[in-house]
PDB file of C-alpha atoms in Angstrom:
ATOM      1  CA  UNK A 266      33.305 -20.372 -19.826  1.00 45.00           C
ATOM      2  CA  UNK A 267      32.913 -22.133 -22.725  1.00 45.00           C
ATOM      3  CA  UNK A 268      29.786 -24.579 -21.137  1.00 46.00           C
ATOM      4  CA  UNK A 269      28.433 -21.034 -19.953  1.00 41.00           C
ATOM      5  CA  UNK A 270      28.847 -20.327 -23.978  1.00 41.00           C
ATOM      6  CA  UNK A 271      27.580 -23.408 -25.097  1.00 44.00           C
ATOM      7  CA  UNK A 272      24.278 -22.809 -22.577  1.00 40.00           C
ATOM      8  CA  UNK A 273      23.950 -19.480 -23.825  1.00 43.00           C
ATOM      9  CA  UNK A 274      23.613 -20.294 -27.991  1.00 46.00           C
ATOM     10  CA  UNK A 275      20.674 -22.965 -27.364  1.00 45.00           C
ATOM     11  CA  UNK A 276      19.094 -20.217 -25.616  1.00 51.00           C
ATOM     12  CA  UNK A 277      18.670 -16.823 -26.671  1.00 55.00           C
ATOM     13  CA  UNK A 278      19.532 -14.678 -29.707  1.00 69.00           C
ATOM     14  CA  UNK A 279      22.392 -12.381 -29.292  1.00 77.00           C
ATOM     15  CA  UNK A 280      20.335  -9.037 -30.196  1.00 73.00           C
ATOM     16  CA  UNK A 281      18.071  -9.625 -27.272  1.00 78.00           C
ATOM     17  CA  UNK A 282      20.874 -10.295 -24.683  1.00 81.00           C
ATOM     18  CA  UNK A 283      22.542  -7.177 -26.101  1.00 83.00           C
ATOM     19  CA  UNK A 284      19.390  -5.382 -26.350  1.00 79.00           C
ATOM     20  CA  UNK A 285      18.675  -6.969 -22.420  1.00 81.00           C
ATOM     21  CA  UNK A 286      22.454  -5.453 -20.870  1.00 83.00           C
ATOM     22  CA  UNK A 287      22.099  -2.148 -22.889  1.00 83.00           C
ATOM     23  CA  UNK A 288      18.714  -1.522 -21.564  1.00 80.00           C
ATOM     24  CA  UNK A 289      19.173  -2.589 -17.775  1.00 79.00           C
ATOM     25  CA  UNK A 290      22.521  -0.242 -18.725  1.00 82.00           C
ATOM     26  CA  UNK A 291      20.348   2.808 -18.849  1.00 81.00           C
ATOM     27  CA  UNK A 292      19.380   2.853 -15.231  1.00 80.00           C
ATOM     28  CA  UNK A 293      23.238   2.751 -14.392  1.00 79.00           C
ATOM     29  CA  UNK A 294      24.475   5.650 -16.137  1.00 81.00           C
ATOM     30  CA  UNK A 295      21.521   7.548 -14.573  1.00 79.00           C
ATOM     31  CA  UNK A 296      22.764   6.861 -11.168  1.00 77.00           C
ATOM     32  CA  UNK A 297      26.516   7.324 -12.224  1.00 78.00           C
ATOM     33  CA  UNK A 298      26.030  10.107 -14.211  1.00 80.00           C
ATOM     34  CA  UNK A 299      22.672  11.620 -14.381  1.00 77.00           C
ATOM     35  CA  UNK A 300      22.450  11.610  -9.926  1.00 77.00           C
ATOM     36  CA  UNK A 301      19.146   9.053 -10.214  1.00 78.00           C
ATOM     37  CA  UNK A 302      18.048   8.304  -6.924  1.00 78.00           C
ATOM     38  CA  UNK A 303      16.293   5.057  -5.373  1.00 78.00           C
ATOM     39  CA  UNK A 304      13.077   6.303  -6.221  1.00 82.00           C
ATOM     40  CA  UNK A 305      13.467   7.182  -9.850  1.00 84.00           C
ATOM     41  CA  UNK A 306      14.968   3.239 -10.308  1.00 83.00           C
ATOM     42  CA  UNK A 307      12.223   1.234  -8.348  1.00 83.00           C
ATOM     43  CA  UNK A 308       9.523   3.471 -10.493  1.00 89.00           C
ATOM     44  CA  UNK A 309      11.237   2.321 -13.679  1.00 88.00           C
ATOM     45  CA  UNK A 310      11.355  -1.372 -12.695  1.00 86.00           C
ATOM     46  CA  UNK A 311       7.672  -1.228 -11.691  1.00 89.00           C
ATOM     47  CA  UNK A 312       6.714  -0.198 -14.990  1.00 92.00           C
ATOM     48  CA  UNK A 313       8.851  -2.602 -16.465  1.00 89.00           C
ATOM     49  CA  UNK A 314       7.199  -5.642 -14.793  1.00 90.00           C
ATOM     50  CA  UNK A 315       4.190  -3.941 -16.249  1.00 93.00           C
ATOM     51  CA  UNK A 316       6.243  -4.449 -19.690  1.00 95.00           C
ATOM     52  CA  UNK A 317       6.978  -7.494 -19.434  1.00 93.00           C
ATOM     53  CA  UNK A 318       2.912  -8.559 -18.359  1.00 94.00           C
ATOM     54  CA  UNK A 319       1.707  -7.056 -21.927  1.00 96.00           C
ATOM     55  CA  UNK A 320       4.390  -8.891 -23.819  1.00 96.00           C
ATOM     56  CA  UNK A 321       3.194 -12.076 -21.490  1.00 95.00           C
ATOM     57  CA  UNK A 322      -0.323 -11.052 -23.079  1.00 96.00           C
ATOM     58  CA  UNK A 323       0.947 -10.901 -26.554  1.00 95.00           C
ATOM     59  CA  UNK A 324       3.086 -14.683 -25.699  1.00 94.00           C
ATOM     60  CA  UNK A 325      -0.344 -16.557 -24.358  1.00 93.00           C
ATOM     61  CA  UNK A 326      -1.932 -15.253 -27.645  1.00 92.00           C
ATOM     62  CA  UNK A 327       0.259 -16.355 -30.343  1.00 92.00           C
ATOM     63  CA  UNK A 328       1.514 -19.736 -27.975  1.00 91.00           C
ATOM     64  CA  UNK A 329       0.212 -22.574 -30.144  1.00 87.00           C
ATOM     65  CA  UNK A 330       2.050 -25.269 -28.006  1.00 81.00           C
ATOM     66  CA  UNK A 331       0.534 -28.811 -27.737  1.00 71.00           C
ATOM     67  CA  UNK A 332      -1.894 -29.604 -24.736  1.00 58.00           C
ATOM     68  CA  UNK A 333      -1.227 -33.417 -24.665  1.00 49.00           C
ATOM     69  CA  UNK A 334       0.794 -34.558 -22.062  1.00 46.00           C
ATOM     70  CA  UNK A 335       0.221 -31.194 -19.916  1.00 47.00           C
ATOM     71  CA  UNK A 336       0.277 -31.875 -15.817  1.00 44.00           C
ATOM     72  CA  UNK A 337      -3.062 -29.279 -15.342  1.00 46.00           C
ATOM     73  CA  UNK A 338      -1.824 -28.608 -11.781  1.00 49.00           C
ATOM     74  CA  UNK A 339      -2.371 -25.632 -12.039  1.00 56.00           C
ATOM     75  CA  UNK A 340      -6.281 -24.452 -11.072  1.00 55.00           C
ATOM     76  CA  UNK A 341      -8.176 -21.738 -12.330  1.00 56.00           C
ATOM     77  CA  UNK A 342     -12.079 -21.517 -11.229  1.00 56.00           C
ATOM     78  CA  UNK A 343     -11.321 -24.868 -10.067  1.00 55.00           C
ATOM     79  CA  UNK A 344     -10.324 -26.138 -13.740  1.00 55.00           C
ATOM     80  CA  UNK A 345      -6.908 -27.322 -14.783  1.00 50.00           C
ATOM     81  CA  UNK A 346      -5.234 -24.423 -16.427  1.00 52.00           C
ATOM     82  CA  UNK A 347      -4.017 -26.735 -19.711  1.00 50.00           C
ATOM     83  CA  UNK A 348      -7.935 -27.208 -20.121  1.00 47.00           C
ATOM     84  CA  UNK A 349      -8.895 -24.007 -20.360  1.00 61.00           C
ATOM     85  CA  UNK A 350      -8.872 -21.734 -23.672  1.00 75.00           C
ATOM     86  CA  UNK A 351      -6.878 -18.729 -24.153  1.00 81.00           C
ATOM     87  CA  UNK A 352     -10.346 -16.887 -24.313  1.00 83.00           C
ATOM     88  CA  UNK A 353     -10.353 -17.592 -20.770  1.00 85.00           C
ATOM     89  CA  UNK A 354      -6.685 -17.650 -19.830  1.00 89.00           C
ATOM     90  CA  UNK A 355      -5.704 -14.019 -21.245  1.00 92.00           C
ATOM     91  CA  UNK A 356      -8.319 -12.515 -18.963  1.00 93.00           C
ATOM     92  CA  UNK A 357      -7.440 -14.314 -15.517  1.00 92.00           C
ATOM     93  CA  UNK A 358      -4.114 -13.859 -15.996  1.00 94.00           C
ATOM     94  CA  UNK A 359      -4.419  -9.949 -16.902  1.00 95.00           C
ATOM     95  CA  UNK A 360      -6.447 -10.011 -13.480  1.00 95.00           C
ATOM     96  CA  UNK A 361      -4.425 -11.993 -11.324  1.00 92.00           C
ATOM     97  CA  UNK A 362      -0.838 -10.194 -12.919  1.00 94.00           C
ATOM     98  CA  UNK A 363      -2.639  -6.712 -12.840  1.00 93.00           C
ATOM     99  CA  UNK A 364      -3.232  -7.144  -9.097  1.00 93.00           C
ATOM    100  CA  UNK A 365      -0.121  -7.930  -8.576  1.00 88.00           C
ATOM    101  CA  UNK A 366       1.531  -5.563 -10.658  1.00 91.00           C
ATOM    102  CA  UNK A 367      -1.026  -2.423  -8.809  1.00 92.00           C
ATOM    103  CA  UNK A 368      -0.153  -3.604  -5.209  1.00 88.00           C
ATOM    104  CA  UNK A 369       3.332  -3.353  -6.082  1.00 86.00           C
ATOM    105  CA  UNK A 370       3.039   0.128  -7.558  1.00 89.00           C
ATOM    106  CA  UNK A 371       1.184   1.354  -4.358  1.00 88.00           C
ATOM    107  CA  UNK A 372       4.374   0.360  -2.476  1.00 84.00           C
ATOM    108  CA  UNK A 373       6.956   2.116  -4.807  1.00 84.00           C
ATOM    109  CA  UNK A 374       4.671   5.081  -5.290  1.00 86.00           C
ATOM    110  CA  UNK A 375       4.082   5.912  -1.675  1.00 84.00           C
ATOM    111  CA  UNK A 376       8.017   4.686  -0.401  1.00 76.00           C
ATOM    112  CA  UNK A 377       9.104   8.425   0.208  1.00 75.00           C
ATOM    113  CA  UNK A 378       5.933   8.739   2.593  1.00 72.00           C
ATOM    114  CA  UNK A 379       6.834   5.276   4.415  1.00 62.00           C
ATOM    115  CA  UNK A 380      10.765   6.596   4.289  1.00 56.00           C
ATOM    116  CA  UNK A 381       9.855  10.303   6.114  1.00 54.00           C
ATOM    117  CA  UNK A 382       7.690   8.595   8.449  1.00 44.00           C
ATOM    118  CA  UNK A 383      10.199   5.972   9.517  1.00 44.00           C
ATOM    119  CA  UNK A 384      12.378   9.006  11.386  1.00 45.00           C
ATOM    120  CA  UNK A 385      10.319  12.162  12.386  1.00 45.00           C
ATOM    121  CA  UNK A 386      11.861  14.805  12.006  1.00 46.00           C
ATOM    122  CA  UNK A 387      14.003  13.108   9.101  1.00 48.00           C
ATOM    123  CA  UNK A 388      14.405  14.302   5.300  1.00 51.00           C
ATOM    124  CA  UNK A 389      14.584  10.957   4.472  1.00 51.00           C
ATOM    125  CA  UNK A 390      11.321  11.210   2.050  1.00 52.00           C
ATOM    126  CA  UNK A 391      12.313  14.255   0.324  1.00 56.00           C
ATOM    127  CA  UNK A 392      15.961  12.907   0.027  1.00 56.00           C
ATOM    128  CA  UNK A 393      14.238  10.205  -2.210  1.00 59.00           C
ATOM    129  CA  UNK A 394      12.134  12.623  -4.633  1.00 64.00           C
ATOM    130  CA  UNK A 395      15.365  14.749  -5.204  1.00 65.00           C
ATOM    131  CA  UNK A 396      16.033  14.616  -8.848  1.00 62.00           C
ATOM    132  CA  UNK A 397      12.988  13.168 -10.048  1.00 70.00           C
ATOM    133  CA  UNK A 398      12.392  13.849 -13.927  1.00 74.00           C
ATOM    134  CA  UNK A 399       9.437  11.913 -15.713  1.00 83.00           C
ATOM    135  CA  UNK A 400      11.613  12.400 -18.417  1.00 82.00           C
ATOM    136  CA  UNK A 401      14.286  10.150 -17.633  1.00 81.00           C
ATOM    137  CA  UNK A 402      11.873   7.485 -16.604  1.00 86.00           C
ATOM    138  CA  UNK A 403      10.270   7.685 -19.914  1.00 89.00           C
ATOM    139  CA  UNK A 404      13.458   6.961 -21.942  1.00 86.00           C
ATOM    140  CA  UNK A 405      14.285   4.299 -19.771  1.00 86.00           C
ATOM    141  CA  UNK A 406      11.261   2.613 -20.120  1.00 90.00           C
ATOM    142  CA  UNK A 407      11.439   3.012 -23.662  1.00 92.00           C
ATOM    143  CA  UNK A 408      14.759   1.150 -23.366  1.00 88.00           C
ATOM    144  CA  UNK A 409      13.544  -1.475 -21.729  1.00 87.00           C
ATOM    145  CA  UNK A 410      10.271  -2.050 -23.741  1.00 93.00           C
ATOM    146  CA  UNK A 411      12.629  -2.270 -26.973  1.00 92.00           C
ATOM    147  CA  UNK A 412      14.594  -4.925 -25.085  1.00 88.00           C
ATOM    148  CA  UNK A 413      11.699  -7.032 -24.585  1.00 90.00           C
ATOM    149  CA  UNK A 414      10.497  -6.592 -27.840  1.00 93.00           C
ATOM    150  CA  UNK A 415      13.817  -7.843 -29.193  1.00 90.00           C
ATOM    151  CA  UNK A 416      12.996 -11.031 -27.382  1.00 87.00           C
ATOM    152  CA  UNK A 417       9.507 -11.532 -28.401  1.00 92.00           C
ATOM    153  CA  UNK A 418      10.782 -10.896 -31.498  1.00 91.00           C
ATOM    154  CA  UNK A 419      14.102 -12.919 -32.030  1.00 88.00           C
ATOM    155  CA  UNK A 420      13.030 -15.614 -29.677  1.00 86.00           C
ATOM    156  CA  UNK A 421       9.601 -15.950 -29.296  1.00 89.00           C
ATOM    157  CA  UNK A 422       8.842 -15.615 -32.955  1.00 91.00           C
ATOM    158  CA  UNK A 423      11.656 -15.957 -34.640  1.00 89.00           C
ATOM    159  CA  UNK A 424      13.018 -18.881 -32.898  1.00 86.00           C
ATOM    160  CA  UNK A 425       9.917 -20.548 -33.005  1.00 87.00           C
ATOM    161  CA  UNK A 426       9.123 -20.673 -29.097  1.00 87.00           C
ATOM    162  CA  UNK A 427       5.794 -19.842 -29.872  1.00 89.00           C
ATOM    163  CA  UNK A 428       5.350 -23.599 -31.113  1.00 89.00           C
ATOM    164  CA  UNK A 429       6.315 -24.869 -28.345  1.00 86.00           C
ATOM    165  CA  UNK A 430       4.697 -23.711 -25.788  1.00 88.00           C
ATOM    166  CA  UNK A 431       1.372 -23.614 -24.378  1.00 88.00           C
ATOM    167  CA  UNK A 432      -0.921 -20.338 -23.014  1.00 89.00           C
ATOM    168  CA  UNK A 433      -1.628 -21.911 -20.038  1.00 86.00           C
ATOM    169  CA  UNK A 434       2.270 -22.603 -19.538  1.00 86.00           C
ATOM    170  CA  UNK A 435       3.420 -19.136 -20.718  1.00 90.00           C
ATOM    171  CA  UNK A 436       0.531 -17.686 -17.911  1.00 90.00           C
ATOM    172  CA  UNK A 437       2.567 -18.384 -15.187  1.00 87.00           C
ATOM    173  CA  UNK A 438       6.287 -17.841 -17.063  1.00 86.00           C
ATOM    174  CA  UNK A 439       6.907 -14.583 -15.476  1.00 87.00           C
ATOM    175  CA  UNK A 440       5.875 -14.956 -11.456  1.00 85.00           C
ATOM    176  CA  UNK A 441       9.057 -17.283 -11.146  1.00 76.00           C
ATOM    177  CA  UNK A 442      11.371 -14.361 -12.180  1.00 73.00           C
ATOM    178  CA  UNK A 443       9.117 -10.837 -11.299  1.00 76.00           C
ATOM    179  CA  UNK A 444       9.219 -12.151  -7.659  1.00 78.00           C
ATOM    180  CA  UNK A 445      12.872 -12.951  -7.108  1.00 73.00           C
ATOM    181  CA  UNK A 446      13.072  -9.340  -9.113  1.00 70.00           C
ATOM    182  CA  UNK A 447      10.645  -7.849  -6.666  1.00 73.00           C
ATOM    183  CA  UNK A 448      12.216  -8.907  -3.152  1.00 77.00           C
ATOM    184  CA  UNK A 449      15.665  -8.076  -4.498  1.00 73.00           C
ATOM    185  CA  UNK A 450      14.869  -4.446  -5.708  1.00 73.00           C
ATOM    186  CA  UNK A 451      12.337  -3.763  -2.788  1.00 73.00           C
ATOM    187  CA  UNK A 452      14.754  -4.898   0.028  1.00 75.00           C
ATOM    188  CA  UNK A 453      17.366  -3.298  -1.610  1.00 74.00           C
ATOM    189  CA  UNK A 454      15.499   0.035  -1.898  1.00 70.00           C
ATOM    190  CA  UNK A 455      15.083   0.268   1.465  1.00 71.00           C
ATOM    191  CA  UNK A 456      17.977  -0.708   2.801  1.00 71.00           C
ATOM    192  CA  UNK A 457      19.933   2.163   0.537  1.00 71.00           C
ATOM    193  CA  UNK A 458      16.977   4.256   1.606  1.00 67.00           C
ATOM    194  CA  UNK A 459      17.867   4.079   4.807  1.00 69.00           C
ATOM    195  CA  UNK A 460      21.208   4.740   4.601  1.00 67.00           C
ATOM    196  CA  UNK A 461      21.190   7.760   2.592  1.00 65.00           C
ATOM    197  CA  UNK A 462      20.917   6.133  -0.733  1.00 62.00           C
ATOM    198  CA  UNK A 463      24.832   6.337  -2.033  1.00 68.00           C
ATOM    199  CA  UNK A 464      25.353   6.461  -5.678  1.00 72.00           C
ATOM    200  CA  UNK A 465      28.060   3.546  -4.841  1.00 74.00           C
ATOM    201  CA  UNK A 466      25.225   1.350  -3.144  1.00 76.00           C
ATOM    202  CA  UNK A 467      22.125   2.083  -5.699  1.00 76.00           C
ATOM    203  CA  UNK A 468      24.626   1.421  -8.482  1.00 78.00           C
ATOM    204  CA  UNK A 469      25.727  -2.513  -6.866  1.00 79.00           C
ATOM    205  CA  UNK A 470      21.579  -2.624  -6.434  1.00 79.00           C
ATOM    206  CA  UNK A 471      21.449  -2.168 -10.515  1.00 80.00           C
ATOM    207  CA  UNK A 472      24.091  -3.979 -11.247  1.00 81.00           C
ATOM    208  CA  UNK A 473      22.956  -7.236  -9.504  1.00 82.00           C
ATOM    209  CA  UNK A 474      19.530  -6.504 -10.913  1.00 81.00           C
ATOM    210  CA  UNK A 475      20.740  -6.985 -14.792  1.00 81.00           C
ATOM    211  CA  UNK A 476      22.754 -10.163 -13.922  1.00 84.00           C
ATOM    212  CA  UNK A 477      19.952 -11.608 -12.669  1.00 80.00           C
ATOM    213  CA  UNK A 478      17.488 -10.662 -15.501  1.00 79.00           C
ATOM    214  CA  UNK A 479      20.118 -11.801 -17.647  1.00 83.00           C
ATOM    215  CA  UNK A 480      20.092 -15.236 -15.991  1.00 80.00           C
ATOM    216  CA  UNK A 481      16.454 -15.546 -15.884  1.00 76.00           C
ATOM    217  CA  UNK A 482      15.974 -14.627 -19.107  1.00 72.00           C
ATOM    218  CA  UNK A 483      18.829 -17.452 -20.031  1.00 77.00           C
ATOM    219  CA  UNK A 484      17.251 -19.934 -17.956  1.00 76.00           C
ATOM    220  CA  UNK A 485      13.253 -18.614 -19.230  1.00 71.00           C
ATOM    221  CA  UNK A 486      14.505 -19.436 -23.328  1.00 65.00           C
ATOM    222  CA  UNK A 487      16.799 -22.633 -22.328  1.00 69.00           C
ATOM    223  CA  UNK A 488      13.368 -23.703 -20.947  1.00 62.00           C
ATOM    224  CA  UNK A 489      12.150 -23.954 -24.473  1.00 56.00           C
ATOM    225  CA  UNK A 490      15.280 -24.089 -26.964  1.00 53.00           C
ATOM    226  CA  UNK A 491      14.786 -27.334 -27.788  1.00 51.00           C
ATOM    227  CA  UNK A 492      11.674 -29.121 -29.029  1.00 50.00           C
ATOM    228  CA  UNK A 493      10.171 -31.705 -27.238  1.00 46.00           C
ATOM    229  CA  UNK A 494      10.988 -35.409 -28.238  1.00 44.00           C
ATOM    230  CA  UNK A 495       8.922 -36.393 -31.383  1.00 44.00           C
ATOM    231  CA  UNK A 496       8.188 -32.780 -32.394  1.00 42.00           C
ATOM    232  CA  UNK A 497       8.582 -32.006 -35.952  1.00 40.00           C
ATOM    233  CA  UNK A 498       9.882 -28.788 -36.666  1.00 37.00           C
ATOM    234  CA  UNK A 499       7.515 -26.232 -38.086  1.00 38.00           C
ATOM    235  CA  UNK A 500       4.693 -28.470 -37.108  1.00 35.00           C
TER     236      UNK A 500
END
């Protein structure tokens, strides 16, 4: 406990890991208490990953890290990534993540379809719209775009990330995490899809979704807590 502790003050502020549990908190008591189904969660962590892509935008922008010493193996248009400009970087990666990010929707948005053609005959589909409200998907995104805020505030900018970090590093600082996210929530979905989607199941799905985010997002700031040898502060 107290190494876990001692990992956890070099890496994050404690508003945004608050502000991180409450918000990945919301989708809970919607299952527990508000009867959210499968459906209504995998929308709201779709639109989160879309969340967490503008804030990505917003990092690359203000990133004012030091080029020397980068690897550049990563390629884009055939040109180390550490090369490039952010002119350049913001739009590839708002390409590239926006794909990703649509392709993804498409499957979340069109699961009931894939769900009541699985069984004919089967209510499995409708069994997955039941209790949709756009309303409850709106506050919970709102949740979790004030969570990430908190971070981009408290750690990104206020503990001086920004500095130490480059854009064409913080480009590809949220693939590592969204797809470990994705296969989890996805595979999940459709296995408690499939099985009638049990409060008790979708609420172990949500669960193990916020401990990892938490442990990404610990692992994502540790990454740059501490200023590379030589580095002056404020510099």
């Amino acid at each position: 406990m107290e190494r876990f502790l001692a990992w956890y003050r070099v890496t994050s502020s404690v508003g945004a890991v608050a502000a991180l549990v409450i918000a990945n908190a919301v989708p809970l008591l919607g299952v527990l208490f508000l009867d959210w189904n499968v459906w209504t969660i995998l929308i709201v962590y779709w639109l989160e990953n879309g969340i967490v892509g503008l804030f990505n935008i917003a990092k690359m922008a203000k990133a004012q890290g030091d080029d020397i010493g980068a690897t550049g193996s990563f390629l884009v248009n055939g040109r180390p990534a550490s090369s490039m400009a952010k002119v350049g970087l913001i739009p590839f990666f708002v390409m590239h993540y926006g794909i990703f990010w649509a392709v993804h929707g498409v499957f979340v948005l069109t699961l009931p379809v894939f769900g009541s053609m699985g069984s004919p005959g089967s209510d499995a589909g409708s069994d997955m719209t039941d209790g949709f409200s756009p309303v409850t998907i709106i506050l919970a995104v709102i949740a979790l775009t004030i969570s990430h805020a908190v971070s981009f505030w408290f750690n990104f900018l206020g503990g001086g990330e920004y500095r130490r970090v480059t854009a064409a590093g913080q480009m590809f600082a949220p693939y590592g995490r969204l797809v470990v996210l994705h296969i989890t929530i996805i595979l999940g979905g459709i296995a408690i899809a499939s099985t009638g989607a049990p409060a008790a199941a979708i609420a172990i799905l949500v669960g193990l979704k916020t401990v990892l985010d938490l442990g990404f997002h610990l692992a994502e700031h540790r990454k740059v807590a501490t200023p590379p040898p030589n580095t002056v502060a404020g510099g």
